[in-house]
Short mmCIF file of C-alpha atoms and ligand atoms in Angstrom, two decimals:
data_model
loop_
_atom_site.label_atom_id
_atom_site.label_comp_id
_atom_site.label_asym_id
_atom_site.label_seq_id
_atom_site.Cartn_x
_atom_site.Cartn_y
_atom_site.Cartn_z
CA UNK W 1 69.34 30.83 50.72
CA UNK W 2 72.23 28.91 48.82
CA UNK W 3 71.55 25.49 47.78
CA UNK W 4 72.92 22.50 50.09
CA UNK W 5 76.43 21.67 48.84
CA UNK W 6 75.41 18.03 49.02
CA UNK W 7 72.76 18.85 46.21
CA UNK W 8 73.97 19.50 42.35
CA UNK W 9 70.96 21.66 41.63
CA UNK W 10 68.69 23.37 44.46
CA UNK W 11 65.65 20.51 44.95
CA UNK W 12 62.09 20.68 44.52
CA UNK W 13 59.67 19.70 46.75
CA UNK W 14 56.30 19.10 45.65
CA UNK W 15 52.67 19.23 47.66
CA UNK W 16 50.28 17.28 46.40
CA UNK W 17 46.43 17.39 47.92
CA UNK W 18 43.75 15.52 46.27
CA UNK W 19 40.62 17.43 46.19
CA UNK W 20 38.66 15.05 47.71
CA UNK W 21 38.23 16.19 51.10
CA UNK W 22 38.95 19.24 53.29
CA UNK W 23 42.99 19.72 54.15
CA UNK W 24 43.56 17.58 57.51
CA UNK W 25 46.16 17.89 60.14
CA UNK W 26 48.20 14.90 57.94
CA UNK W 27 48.28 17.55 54.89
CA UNK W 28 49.39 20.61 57.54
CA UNK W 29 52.06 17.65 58.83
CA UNK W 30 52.99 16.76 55.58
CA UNK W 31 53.20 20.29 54.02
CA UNK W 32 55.85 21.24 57.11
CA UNK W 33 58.12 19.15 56.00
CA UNK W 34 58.11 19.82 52.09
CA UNK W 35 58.25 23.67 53.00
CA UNK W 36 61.06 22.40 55.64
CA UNK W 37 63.26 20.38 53.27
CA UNK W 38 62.72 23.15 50.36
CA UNK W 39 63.71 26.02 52.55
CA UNK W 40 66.62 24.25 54.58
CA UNK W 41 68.35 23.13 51.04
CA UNK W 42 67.57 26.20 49.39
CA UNK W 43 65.23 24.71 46.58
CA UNK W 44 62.03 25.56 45.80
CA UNK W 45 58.11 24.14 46.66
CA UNK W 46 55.79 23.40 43.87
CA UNK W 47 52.07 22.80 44.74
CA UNK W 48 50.36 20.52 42.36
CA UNK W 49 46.21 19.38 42.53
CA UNK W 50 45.87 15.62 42.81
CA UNK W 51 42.39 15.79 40.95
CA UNK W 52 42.61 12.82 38.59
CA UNK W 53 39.86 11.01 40.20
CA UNK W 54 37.38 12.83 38.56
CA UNK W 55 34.48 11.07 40.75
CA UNK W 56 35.67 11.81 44.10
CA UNK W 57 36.94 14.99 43.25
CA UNK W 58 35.39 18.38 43.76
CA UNK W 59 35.50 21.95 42.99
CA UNK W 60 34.88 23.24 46.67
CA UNK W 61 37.35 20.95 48.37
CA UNK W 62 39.54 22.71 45.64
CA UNK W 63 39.00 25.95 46.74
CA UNK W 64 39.21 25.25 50.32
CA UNK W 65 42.59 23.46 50.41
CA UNK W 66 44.15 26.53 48.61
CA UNK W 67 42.57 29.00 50.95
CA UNK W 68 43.77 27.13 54.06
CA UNK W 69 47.28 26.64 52.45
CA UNK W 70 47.28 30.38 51.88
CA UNK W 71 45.84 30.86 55.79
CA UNK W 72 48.39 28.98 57.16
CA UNK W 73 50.99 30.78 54.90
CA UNK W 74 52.12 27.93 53.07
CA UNK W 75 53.44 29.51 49.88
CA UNK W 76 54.27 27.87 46.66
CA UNK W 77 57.17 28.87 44.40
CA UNK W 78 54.61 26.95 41.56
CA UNK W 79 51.58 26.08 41.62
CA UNK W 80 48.96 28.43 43.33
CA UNK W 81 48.92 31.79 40.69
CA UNK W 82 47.74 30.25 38.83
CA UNK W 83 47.34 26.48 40.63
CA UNK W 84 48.89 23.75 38.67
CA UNK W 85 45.94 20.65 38.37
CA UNK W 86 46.43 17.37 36.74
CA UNK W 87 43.22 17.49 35.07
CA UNK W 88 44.38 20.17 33.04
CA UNK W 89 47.48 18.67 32.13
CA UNK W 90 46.43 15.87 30.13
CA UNK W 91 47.87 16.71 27.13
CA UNK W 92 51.61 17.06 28.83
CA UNK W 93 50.74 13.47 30.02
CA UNK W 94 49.89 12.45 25.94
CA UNK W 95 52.62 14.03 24.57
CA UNK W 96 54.98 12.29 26.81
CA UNK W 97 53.62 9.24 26.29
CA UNK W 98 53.81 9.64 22.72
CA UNK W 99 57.61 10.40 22.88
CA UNK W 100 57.89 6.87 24.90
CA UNK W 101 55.84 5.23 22.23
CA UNK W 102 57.72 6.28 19.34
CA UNK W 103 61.37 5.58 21.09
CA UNK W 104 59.83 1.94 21.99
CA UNK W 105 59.85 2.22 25.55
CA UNK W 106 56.52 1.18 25.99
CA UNK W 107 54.18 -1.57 25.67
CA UNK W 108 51.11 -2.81 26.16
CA UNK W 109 50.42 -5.62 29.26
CA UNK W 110 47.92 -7.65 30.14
CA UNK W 111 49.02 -9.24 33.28
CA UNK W 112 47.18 -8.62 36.42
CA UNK W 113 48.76 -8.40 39.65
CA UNK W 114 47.86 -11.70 40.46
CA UNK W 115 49.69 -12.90 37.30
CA UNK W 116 53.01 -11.10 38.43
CA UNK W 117 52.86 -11.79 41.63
CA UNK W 118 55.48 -10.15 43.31
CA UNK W 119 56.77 -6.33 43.50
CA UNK W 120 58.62 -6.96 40.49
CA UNK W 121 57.90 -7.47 36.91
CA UNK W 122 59.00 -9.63 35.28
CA UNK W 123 58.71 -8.62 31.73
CA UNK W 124 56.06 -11.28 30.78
CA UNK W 125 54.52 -8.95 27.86
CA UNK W 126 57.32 -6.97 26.34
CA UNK W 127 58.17 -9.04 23.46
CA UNK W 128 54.38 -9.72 22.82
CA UNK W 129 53.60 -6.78 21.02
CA UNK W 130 49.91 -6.69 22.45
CA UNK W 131 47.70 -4.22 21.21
CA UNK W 132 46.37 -1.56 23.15
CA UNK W 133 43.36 -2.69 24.57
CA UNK W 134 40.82 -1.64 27.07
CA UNK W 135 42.15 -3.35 30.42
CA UNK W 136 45.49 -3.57 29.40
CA UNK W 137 47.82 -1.10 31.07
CA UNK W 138 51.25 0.44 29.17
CA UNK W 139 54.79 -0.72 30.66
CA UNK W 140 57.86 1.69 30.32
CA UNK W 141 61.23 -0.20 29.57
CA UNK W 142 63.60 0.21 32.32
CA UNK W 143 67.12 -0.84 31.09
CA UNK W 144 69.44 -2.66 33.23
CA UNK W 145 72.26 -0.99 34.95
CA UNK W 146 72.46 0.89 38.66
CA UNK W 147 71.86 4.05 39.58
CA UNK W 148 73.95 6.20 41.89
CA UNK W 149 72.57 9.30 43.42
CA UNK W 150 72.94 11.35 46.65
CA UNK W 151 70.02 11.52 48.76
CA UNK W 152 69.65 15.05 50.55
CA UNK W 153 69.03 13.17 53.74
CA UNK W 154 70.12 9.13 53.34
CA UNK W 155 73.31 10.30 51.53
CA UNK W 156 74.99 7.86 48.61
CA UNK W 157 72.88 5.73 47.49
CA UNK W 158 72.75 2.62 44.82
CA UNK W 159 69.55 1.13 43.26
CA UNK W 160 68.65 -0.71 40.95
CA UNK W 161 65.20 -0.24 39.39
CA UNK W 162 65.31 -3.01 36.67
CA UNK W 163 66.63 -5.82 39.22
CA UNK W 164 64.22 -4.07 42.10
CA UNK W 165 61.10 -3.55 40.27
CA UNK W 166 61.38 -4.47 36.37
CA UNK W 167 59.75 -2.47 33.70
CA UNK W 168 57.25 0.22 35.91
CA UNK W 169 53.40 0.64 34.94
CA UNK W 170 52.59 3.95 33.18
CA UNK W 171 51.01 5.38 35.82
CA UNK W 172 53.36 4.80 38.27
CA UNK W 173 56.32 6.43 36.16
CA UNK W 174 54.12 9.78 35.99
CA UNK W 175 53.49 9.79 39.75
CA UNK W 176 57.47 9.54 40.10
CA UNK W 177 58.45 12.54 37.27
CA UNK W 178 55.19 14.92 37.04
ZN1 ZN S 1 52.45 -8.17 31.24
#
Protein backbone atom coordinates (compact mmCIF):
# COMPACT_ATOMS: atom_id res chain seq x y z
CA UNK A 1 0.00 0.00 0.00
CA UNK A 2 1.61 3.52 -0.83
CA UNK A 3 1.67 6.00 1.82
CA UNK A 4 -1.19 8.82 1.84
CA UNK A 5 0.15 11.73 -0.24
CA UNK A 6 -1.06 14.00 2.53
CA UNK A 7 1.59 12.23 4.86
CA UNK A 8 5.59 13.01 4.41
CA UNK A 9 6.53 9.64 5.81
CA UNK A 10 4.04 6.51 6.05
CA UNK A 11 2.53 6.93 9.94
CA UNK A 12 2.64 4.78 12.81
CA UNK A 13 0.00 3.80 14.79
CA UNK A 14 0.57 2.47 18.08
CA UNK A 15 -1.69 -0.07 20.47
CA UNK A 16 -1.21 0.27 23.75
CA UNK A 17 -3.02 -2.31 26.44
CA UNK A 18 -2.18 -2.14 30.00
CA UNK A 19 -1.92 -5.48 31.48
CA UNK A 20 -4.19 -4.96 34.02
CA UNK A 21 -7.19 -6.64 32.96
CA UNK A 22 -8.45 -8.98 30.21
CA UNK A 23 -8.75 -7.13 26.50
CA UNK A 24 -12.48 -5.60 26.45
CA UNK A 25 -14.67 -4.73 23.58
CA UNK A 26 -13.12 -0.81 24.08
CA UNK A 27 -9.50 -2.41 23.27
CA UNK A 28 -11.15 -4.60 20.09
CA UNK A 29 -12.89 -0.88 19.27
CA UNK A 30 -9.91 0.87 19.76
CA UNK A 31 -7.48 -1.58 18.01
CA UNK A 32 -9.94 -1.25 14.65
CA UNK A 33 -9.19 1.91 14.22
CA UNK A 34 -5.26 1.96 14.76
CA UNK A 35 -5.13 -1.16 12.32
CA UNK A 36 -7.72 1.10 10.16
CA UNK A 37 -5.74 4.36 10.04
CA UNK A 38 -2.29 2.29 9.62
CA UNK A 39 -3.56 0.25 6.75
CA UNK A 40 -5.68 3.06 4.92
CA UNK A 41 -2.39 5.49 4.95
CA UNK A 42 -0.09 2.85 4.27
CA UNK A 43 2.00 3.09 7.61
CA UNK A 44 2.65 0.66 9.90
CA UNK A 45 1.07 -0.64 13.63
CA UNK A 46 3.33 -0.98 16.54
CA UNK A 47 1.98 -2.82 19.66
CA UNK A 48 3.51 -1.65 22.83
CA UNK A 49 2.65 -3.20 26.75
CA UNK A 50 1.38 -0.45 29.03
CA UNK A 51 2.87 -2.33 32.16
CA UNK A 52 4.39 0.52 34.15
CA UNK A 53 2.11 0.10 36.99
CA UNK A 54 3.91 -2.55 38.36
CA UNK A 55 1.07 -3.18 41.16
CA UNK A 56 -1.85 -3.59 39.03
CA UNK A 57 -0.09 -5.24 36.46
CA UNK A 58 0.15 -8.93 35.73
CA UNK A 59 1.81 -11.58 33.86
CA UNK A 60 -1.46 -13.54 32.81
CA UNK A 61 -3.43 -10.53 31.68
CA UNK A 62 -0.14 -10.23 29.58
CA UNK A 63 -0.42 -13.29 27.99
CA UNK A 64 -4.02 -13.15 27.39
CA UNK A 65 -4.23 -9.77 25.63
CA UNK A 66 -1.56 -11.03 23.10
CA UNK A 67 -3.33 -14.26 22.48
CA UNK A 68 -6.69 -12.55 21.83
CA UNK A 69 -4.92 -9.86 19.65
CA UNK A 70 -3.41 -12.75 17.73
CA UNK A 71 -7.18 -14.57 17.72
CA UNK A 72 -8.73 -11.79 16.38
CA UNK A 73 -5.84 -11.35 13.83
CA UNK A 74 -4.70 -8.14 14.90
CA UNK A 75 -1.11 -8.14 13.71
CA UNK A 76 1.65 -5.86 14.68
CA UNK A 77 4.37 -4.61 12.31
CA UNK A 78 6.35 -4.14 16.07
CA UNK A 79 5.77 -5.24 18.98
CA UNK A 80 4.47 -8.91 19.40
CA UNK A 81 7.88 -11.20 18.19
CA UNK A 82 9.15 -10.38 20.42
CA UNK A 83 6.41 -7.89 22.39
CA UNK A 84 7.74 -4.51 23.09
CA UNK A 85 6.95 -3.73 27.23
CA UNK A 86 7.72 -0.58 29.00
CA UNK A 87 9.04 -2.30 31.91
CA UNK A 88 11.79 -3.44 29.97
CA UNK A 89 12.59 -0.29 28.50
CA UNK A 90 13.69 1.63 31.34
CA UNK A 91 16.93 2.26 30.41
CA UNK A 92 15.75 3.91 26.82
CA UNK A 93 13.60 6.08 29.22
CA UNK A 94 17.18 7.01 31.39
CA UNK A 95 19.17 7.57 28.65
CA UNK A 96 16.80 9.99 27.19
CA UNK A 97 16.38 11.70 30.08
CA UNK A 98 19.94 12.04 30.52
CA UNK A 99 20.35 13.63 27.02
CA UNK A 100 17.53 16.30 28.26
CA UNK A 101 19.47 16.80 31.42
CA UNK A 102 22.71 17.51 30.00
CA UNK A 103 21.20 19.95 27.05
CA UNK A 104 19.25 21.81 30.07
CA UNK A 105 15.90 21.05 29.09
CA UNK A 106 14.89 19.86 32.24
CA UNK A 107 14.26 20.72 35.70
CA UNK A 108 13.16 19.83 38.73
CA UNK A 109 9.40 21.19 40.12
CA UNK A 110 7.78 21.21 43.04
CA UNK A 111 4.46 22.64 42.31
CA UNK A 112 1.41 20.59 42.74
CA UNK A 113 -1.48 20.84 40.60
CA UNK A 114 -3.19 22.82 42.95
CA UNK A 115 -0.28 25.34 42.86
CA UNK A 116 -0.58 25.67 38.94
CA UNK A 117 -3.85 25.65 38.71
CA UNK A 118 -4.78 25.62 35.31
CA UNK A 119 -3.85 23.31 32.14
CA UNK A 120 -0.94 25.35 31.69
CA UNK A 121 2.30 25.88 33.37
CA UNK A 122 3.41 28.50 34.04
CA UNK A 123 7.06 28.06 34.53
CA UNK A 124 7.03 28.77 38.34
CA UNK A 125 10.28 26.46 38.97
CA UNK A 126 12.53 26.76 35.98
CA UNK A 127 14.85 29.34 37.09
CA UNK A 128 14.92 27.76 40.67
CA UNK A 129 17.33 25.24 40.08
CA UNK A 130 15.61 22.78 42.68
CA UNK A 131 17.22 19.72 43.38
CA UNK A 132 15.91 16.52 42.55
CA UNK A 133 13.96 15.44 45.26
CA UNK A 134 11.57 12.74 46.16
CA UNK A 135 8.04 14.37 45.26
CA UNK A 136 9.29 16.65 42.93
CA UNK A 137 8.56 15.80 39.32
CA UNK A 138 11.12 16.87 36.16
CA UNK A 139 9.74 19.64 33.60
CA UNK A 140 10.99 19.58 29.89
CA UNK A 141 11.55 23.17 28.39
CA UNK A 142 9.24 23.82 25.62
CA UNK A 143 10.51 26.90 23.65
CA UNK A 144 8.21 29.38 22.29
CA UNK A 145 7.26 29.44 18.71
CA UNK A 146 4.20 27.50 16.67
CA UNK A 147 4.06 24.49 15.21
CA UNK A 148 2.61 23.65 11.83
CA UNK A 149 1.80 20.14 10.88
CA UNK A 150 -0.74 18.23 8.72
CA UNK A 151 -3.02 16.07 10.50
CA UNK A 152 -3.87 12.77 8.44
CA UNK A 153 -7.48 13.41 9.24
CA UNK A 154 -8.03 17.33 10.68
CA UNK A 155 -5.67 18.53 7.88
CA UNK A 156 -3.33 21.91 8.54
CA UNK A 157 -3.00 22.54 11.66
CA UNK A 158 -1.25 25.35 14.08
CA UNK A 159 -0.45 24.90 17.83
CA UNK A 160 1.21 26.19 20.09
CA UNK A 161 2.49 24.03 22.97
CA UNK A 162 4.41 26.71 25.02
CA UNK A 163 1.36 29.33 24.92
CA UNK A 164 -1.19 26.08 25.23
CA UNK A 165 0.39 24.13 27.87
CA UNK A 166 3.93 25.61 29.05
CA UNK A 167 6.85 23.48 29.88
CA UNK A 168 5.18 19.53 29.90
CA UNK A 169 5.83 17.10 32.99
CA UNK A 170 8.30 14.25 32.23
CA UNK A 171 5.97 11.79 32.11
CA UNK A 172 3.70 13.25 29.98
CA UNK A 173 6.44 14.01 27.19
CA UNK A 174 7.24 10.08 27.16
CA UNK A 175 3.57 9.13 26.80
CA UNK A 176 3.56 11.61 23.66
CA UNK A 177 7.15 10.23 21.87
CA UNK A 178 7.67 6.46 23.24
ZN1 LIG B 1 7.03 24.11 39.44
Amino acid sequence: MSVHPRLARPPVTRFAPSPTGYLHLGHVVNAIYVWGVARALGGTVLLRIEDHDRIRSRRNYDAALLEDLDWLGFAADEGRHPPVRQSERTGMYESALAGLRRAHHVYACACSRKDIGGERYPGTCRARALADAPGRGLRVQIDSGVELFVDALLGPQRQDPAGEYGDLRAADVAELFM
